[in-house]
């Protein structure tokens, strides 16, 4: 596998040539490569932007040389640097919109460790926040009446008591 390249095509129509070993950190890409005898085929990634693919490839190159992080759940801290090494914490220290695009792309490309890392970042951002603060963070409109909200809170009181 060493030295071989694969071509990935992004939703922006850009093609990126990558070492096959790096690209195959994605289970999606690995499956396509294994099923396709023609190494010149371009692998389409129709829901991944070029900028996000570049970020993903940076991650894949890193985990090629270093073990991906083991993230304990639930998170013990809202500071991700307390949970993973500095490189991984800095890697996902990005704008919220980019973080969500990274989550979607990691899920699409089936890169479990990246999906877990980026979701852990979101979890660290909302850990310890109240429901109204989380709604504001995610820009979620509260469409419950006060009575409905009180009923839901009462029915799910056990969840808050477990923390």
PDB file of C-alpha atoms in Angstrom:
ATOM      1  CA  UNK A   1       0.000   0.000   0.000  1.00  0.00           C
ATOM      2  CA  UNK A   2       2.904   2.363   0.689  1.00  0.00           C
ATOM      3  CA  UNK A   3       3.478   5.043  -1.938  1.00  0.00           C
ATOM      4  CA  UNK A   4       0.200   4.398  -3.729  1.00  0.00           C
ATOM      5  CA  UNK A   5      -2.144   7.344  -4.152  1.00  0.00           C
ATOM      6  CA  UNK A   6      -5.895   7.783  -4.366  1.00  0.00           C
ATOM      7  CA  UNK A   7      -7.859  10.736  -5.676  1.00  0.00           C
ATOM      8  CA  UNK A   8     -10.681  12.180  -3.629  1.00  0.00           C
ATOM      9  CA  UNK A   9     -13.242  14.549  -5.117  1.00  0.00           C
ATOM     10  CA  UNK A  10     -14.976  17.089  -2.875  1.00  0.00           C
ATOM     11  CA  UNK A  11     -18.419  18.665  -3.141  1.00  0.00           C
ATOM     12  CA  UNK A  12     -16.689  21.820  -4.459  1.00  0.00           C
ATOM     13  CA  UNK A  13     -15.486  19.762  -7.445  1.00  0.00           C
ATOM     14  CA  UNK A  14     -11.848  19.816  -6.343  1.00  0.00           C
ATOM     15  CA  UNK A  15      -9.684  16.719  -6.512  1.00  0.00           C
ATOM     16  CA  UNK A  16      -7.079  15.874  -3.902  1.00  0.00           C
ATOM     17  CA  UNK A  17      -4.427  13.205  -4.351  1.00  0.00           C
ATOM     18  CA  UNK A  18      -3.601  11.448  -1.095  1.00  0.00           C
ATOM     19  CA  UNK A  19      -1.499   8.520   0.073  1.00  0.00           C
ATOM     20  CA  UNK A  20      -3.725   5.476   0.061  1.00  0.00           C
ATOM     21  CA  UNK A  21      -2.712   4.541   3.624  1.00  0.00           C
ATOM     22  CA  UNK A  22      -3.815   7.961   4.883  1.00  0.00           C
ATOM     23  CA  UNK A  23      -7.068   8.015   2.901  1.00  0.00           C
ATOM     24  CA  UNK A  24      -7.936   4.500   4.094  1.00  0.00           C
ATOM     25  CA  UNK A  25      -8.204   5.742   7.698  1.00  0.00           C
ATOM     26  CA  UNK A  26     -11.735   6.421   6.429  1.00  0.00           C
ATOM     27  CA  UNK A  27     -13.719   3.161   6.407  1.00  0.00           C
ATOM     28  CA  UNK A  28     -15.784   4.577   3.517  1.00  0.00           C
ATOM     29  CA  UNK A  29     -12.702   5.236   1.376  1.00  0.00           C
ATOM     30  CA  UNK A  30     -11.096   1.934   2.385  1.00  0.00           C
ATOM     31  CA  UNK A  31     -14.185   0.028   1.247  1.00  0.00           C
ATOM     32  CA  UNK A  32     -14.264   1.822  -2.090  1.00  0.00           C
ATOM     33  CA  UNK A  33     -10.527   1.263  -2.640  1.00  0.00           C
ATOM     34  CA  UNK A  34     -10.835  -2.447  -1.822  1.00  0.00           C
ATOM     35  CA  UNK A  35     -13.832  -2.830  -4.150  1.00  0.00           C
ATOM     36  CA  UNK A  36     -12.323  -0.881  -7.052  1.00  0.00           C
ATOM     37  CA  UNK A  37      -9.540  -2.528  -9.044  1.00  0.00           C
ATOM     38  CA  UNK A  38      -8.805   0.683 -10.982  1.00  0.00           C
ATOM     39  CA  UNK A  39      -6.449   2.877  -8.957  1.00  0.00           C
ATOM     40  CA  UNK A  40      -7.127   5.828 -11.264  1.00  0.00           C
ATOM     41  CA  UNK A  41     -10.762   6.098 -10.194  1.00  0.00           C
ATOM     42  CA  UNK A  42     -11.678   9.280  -8.365  1.00  0.00           C
ATOM     43  CA  UNK A  43     -13.517   8.644  -5.105  1.00  0.00           C
ATOM     44  CA  UNK A  44     -16.408  11.091  -4.760  1.00  0.00           C
ATOM     45  CA  UNK A  45     -17.085  12.712  -1.400  1.00  0.00           C
ATOM     46  CA  UNK A  46     -20.262  14.611  -2.352  1.00  0.00           C
ATOM     47  CA  UNK A  47     -20.992  15.967   1.112  1.00  0.00           C
ATOM     48  CA  UNK A  48     -17.461  17.058   2.072  1.00  0.00           C
ATOM     49  CA  UNK A  49     -16.053  20.519   1.326  1.00  0.00           C
ATOM     50  CA  UNK A  50     -12.398  20.883   0.318  1.00  0.00           C
ATOM     51  CA  UNK A  51     -11.507  22.849   3.470  1.00  0.00           C
ATOM     52  CA  UNK A  52     -13.060  20.150   5.668  1.00  0.00           C
ATOM     53  CA  UNK A  53     -11.336  17.376   3.704  1.00  0.00           C
ATOM     54  CA  UNK A  54      -8.018  19.140   4.259  1.00  0.00           C
ATOM     55  CA  UNK A  55      -8.731  19.178   7.999  1.00  0.00           C
ATOM     56  CA  UNK A  56      -9.714  15.500   7.926  1.00  0.00           C
ATOM     57  CA  UNK A  57      -6.546  14.565   6.059  1.00  0.00           C
ATOM     58  CA  UNK A  58      -4.473  16.446   8.645  1.00  0.00           C
ATOM     59  CA  UNK A  59      -6.144  14.314  11.315  1.00  0.00           C
ATOM     60  CA  UNK A  60      -5.635  11.094   9.338  1.00  0.00           C
ATOM     61  CA  UNK A  61      -1.944  11.851   8.854  1.00  0.00           C
ATOM     62  CA  UNK A  62      -1.619  12.447  12.601  1.00  0.00           C
ATOM     63  CA  UNK A  63      -3.344   9.196  13.603  1.00  0.00           C
ATOM     64  CA  UNK A  64      -1.204   7.346  11.058  1.00  0.00           C
ATOM     65  CA  UNK A  65       1.802   8.158  13.281  1.00  0.00           C
ATOM     66  CA  UNK A  66       0.088   8.504  16.679  1.00  0.00           C
ATOM     67  CA  UNK A  67      -2.593   6.509  18.440  1.00  0.00           C
ATOM     68  CA  UNK A  68      -6.039   8.178  18.239  1.00  0.00           C
ATOM     69  CA  UNK A  69      -7.300   9.354  21.622  1.00  0.00           C
ATOM     70  CA  UNK A  70      -9.336   7.185  23.942  1.00  0.00           C
ATOM     71  CA  UNK A  71     -12.057   9.477  25.229  1.00  0.00           C
ATOM     72  CA  UNK A  72     -13.693   8.455  28.466  1.00  0.00           C
ATOM     73  CA  UNK A  73     -17.411   9.022  28.701  1.00  0.00           C
ATOM     74  CA  UNK A  74     -18.939  10.931  30.309  1.00  0.00           C
ATOM     75  CA  UNK A  75     -16.382  13.694  30.016  1.00  0.00           C
ATOM     76  CA  UNK A  76     -14.802  14.496  33.363  1.00  0.00           C
ATOM     77  CA  UNK A  77     -14.116  18.126  32.418  1.00  0.00           C
ATOM     78  CA  UNK A  78     -15.483  20.837  30.162  1.00  0.00           C
ATOM     79  CA  UNK A  79     -11.875  21.519  29.129  1.00  0.00           C
ATOM     80  CA  UNK A  80     -11.096  19.001  26.399  1.00  0.00           C
ATOM     81  CA  UNK A  81      -7.358  19.398  27.061  1.00  0.00           C
ATOM     82  CA  UNK A  82      -7.972  17.618  30.391  1.00  0.00           C
ATOM     83  CA  UNK A  83      -9.328  14.618  28.481  1.00  0.00           C
ATOM     84  CA  UNK A  84      -7.096  14.334  25.382  1.00  0.00           C
ATOM     85  CA  UNK A  85      -3.581  15.437  24.467  1.00  0.00           C
ATOM     86  CA  UNK A  86      -2.893  19.034  23.496  1.00  0.00           C
ATOM     87  CA  UNK A  87      -2.687  18.265  19.748  1.00  0.00           C
ATOM     88  CA  UNK A  88      -6.178  16.755  19.679  1.00  0.00           C
ATOM     89  CA  UNK A  89      -7.661  19.509  21.862  1.00  0.00           C
ATOM     90  CA  UNK A  90      -6.164  22.185  19.590  1.00  0.00           C
ATOM     91  CA  UNK A  91      -7.263  20.317  16.454  1.00  0.00           C
ATOM     92  CA  UNK A  92     -10.952  20.695  17.361  1.00  0.00           C
ATOM     93  CA  UNK A  93     -10.576  24.180  18.823  1.00  0.00           C
ATOM     94  CA  UNK A  94     -12.331  25.644  15.771  1.00  0.00           C
ATOM     95  CA  UNK A  95     -15.395  27.712  14.916  1.00  0.00           C
ATOM     96  CA  UNK A  96     -18.698  26.048  15.765  1.00  0.00           C
ATOM     97  CA  UNK A  97     -19.857  25.879  12.135  1.00  0.00           C
ATOM     98  CA  UNK A  98     -16.595  24.214  11.034  1.00  0.00           C
ATOM     99  CA  UNK A  99     -16.832  21.819  13.981  1.00  0.00           C
ATOM    100  CA  UNK A 100     -20.324  20.730  12.934  1.00  0.00           C
ATOM    101  CA  UNK A 101     -19.182  20.284   9.317  1.00  0.00           C
ATOM    102  CA  UNK A 102     -16.275  18.196  10.609  1.00  0.00           C
ATOM    103  CA  UNK A 103     -18.699  16.018  12.584  1.00  0.00           C
ATOM    104  CA  UNK A 104     -20.891  15.481   9.522  1.00  0.00           C
ATOM    105  CA  UNK A 105     -17.902  14.660   7.300  1.00  0.00           C
ATOM    106  CA  UNK A 106     -16.314  12.320   9.863  1.00  0.00           C
ATOM    107  CA  UNK A 107     -19.631  10.510  10.131  1.00  0.00           C
ATOM    108  CA  UNK A 108     -20.037  10.322   6.326  1.00  0.00           C
ATOM    109  CA  UNK A 109     -16.464   9.130   5.805  1.00  0.00           C
ATOM    110  CA  UNK A 110     -16.732   6.733   8.760  1.00  0.00           C
ATOM    111  CA  UNK A 111     -13.736   7.896  10.784  1.00  0.00           C
ATOM    112  CA  UNK A 112     -14.882   6.858  14.243  1.00  0.00           C
ATOM    113  CA  UNK A 113     -12.049   8.388  16.276  1.00  0.00           C
ATOM    114  CA  UNK A 114     -12.502  11.783  14.594  1.00  0.00           C
ATOM    115  CA  UNK A 115     -16.259  11.625  15.068  1.00  0.00           C
ATOM    116  CA  UNK A 116     -15.780  10.842  18.765  1.00  0.00           C
ATOM    117  CA  UNK A 117     -13.206  13.613  19.189  1.00  0.00           C
ATOM    118  CA  UNK A 118     -15.333  16.262  17.495  1.00  0.00           C
ATOM    119  CA  UNK A 119     -18.471  15.188  19.375  1.00  0.00           C
ATOM    120  CA  UNK A 120     -16.474  15.280  22.620  1.00  0.00           C
ATOM    121  CA  UNK A 121     -15.575  18.886  21.775  1.00  0.00           C
ATOM    122  CA  UNK A 122     -19.275  19.754  21.441  1.00  0.00           C
ATOM    123  CA  UNK A 123     -20.000  17.918  24.691  1.00  0.00           C
ATOM    124  CA  UNK A 124     -17.242  19.866  26.436  1.00  0.00           C
ATOM    125  CA  UNK A 125     -18.735  23.131  25.174  1.00  0.00           C
ATOM    126  CA  UNK A 126     -22.166  22.390  26.645  1.00  0.00           C
ATOM    127  CA  UNK A 127     -21.096  20.475  29.772  1.00  0.00           C
ATOM    128  CA  UNK A 128     -22.476  22.193  32.852  1.00  0.00           C
ATOM    129  CA  UNK A 129     -24.749  24.539  30.900  1.00  0.00           C
ATOM    130  CA  UNK A 130     -28.421  24.957  31.725  1.00  0.00           C
ATOM    131  CA  UNK A 131     -31.142  24.044  29.231  1.00  0.00           C
ATOM    132  CA  UNK A 132     -31.704  27.699  28.226  1.00  0.00           C
ATOM    133  CA  UNK A 133     -27.938  28.151  27.738  1.00  0.00           C
ATOM    134  CA  UNK A 134     -27.780  25.037  25.547  1.00  0.00           C
ATOM    135  CA  UNK A 135     -30.755  26.276  23.502  1.00  0.00           C
ATOM    136  CA  UNK A 136     -28.942  29.567  22.961  1.00  0.00           C
ATOM    137  CA  UNK A 137     -25.675  27.790  22.094  1.00  0.00           C
ATOM    138  CA  UNK A 138     -27.373  25.671  19.406  1.00  0.00           C
ATOM    139  CA  UNK A 139     -29.805  28.425  18.397  1.00  0.00           C
ATOM    140  CA  UNK A 140     -32.812  26.236  19.258  1.00  0.00           C
ATOM    141  CA  UNK A 141     -36.177  27.904  19.682  1.00  0.00           C
ATOM    142  CA  UNK A 142     -38.169  26.822  22.734  1.00  0.00           C
ATOM    143  CA  UNK A 143     -41.564  25.859  21.350  1.00  0.00           C
ATOM    144  CA  UNK A 144     -42.913  24.355  24.586  1.00  0.00           C
ATOM    145  CA  UNK A 145     -45.546  26.102  26.654  1.00  0.00           C
ATOM    146  CA  UNK A 146     -44.497  26.676  30.274  1.00  0.00           C
ATOM    147  CA  UNK A 147     -46.869  23.868  31.296  1.00  0.00           C
ATOM    148  CA  UNK A 148     -45.376  21.409  28.787  1.00  0.00           C
ATOM    149  CA  UNK A 149     -41.865  22.341  29.847  1.00  0.00           C
ATOM    150  CA  UNK A 150     -42.711  21.842  33.545  1.00  0.00           C
ATOM    151  CA  UNK A 151     -44.218  18.422  32.760  1.00  0.00           C
ATOM    152  CA  UNK A 152     -41.134  17.322  30.791  1.00  0.00           C
ATOM    153  CA  UNK A 153     -38.799  18.569  33.530  1.00  0.00           C
ATOM    154  CA  UNK A 154     -40.824  16.663  36.124  1.00  0.00           C
ATOM    155  CA  UNK A 155     -40.841  13.454  34.054  1.00  0.00           C
ATOM    156  CA  UNK A 156     -37.077  13.649  33.525  1.00  0.00           C
ATOM    157  CA  UNK A 157     -35.978  14.866  36.945  1.00  0.00           C
ATOM    158  CA  UNK A 158     -34.092  11.586  37.429  1.00  0.00           C
ATOM    159  CA  UNK A 159     -31.666  12.610  34.666  1.00  0.00           C
ATOM    160  CA  UNK A 160     -30.579  15.753  36.485  1.00  0.00           C
ATOM    161  CA  UNK A 161     -30.398  13.959  39.817  1.00  0.00           C
ATOM    162  CA  UNK A 162     -27.897  11.451  38.402  1.00  0.00           C
ATOM    163  CA  UNK A 163     -25.211  14.122  38.041  1.00  0.00           C
TER     164      UNK A 163
END
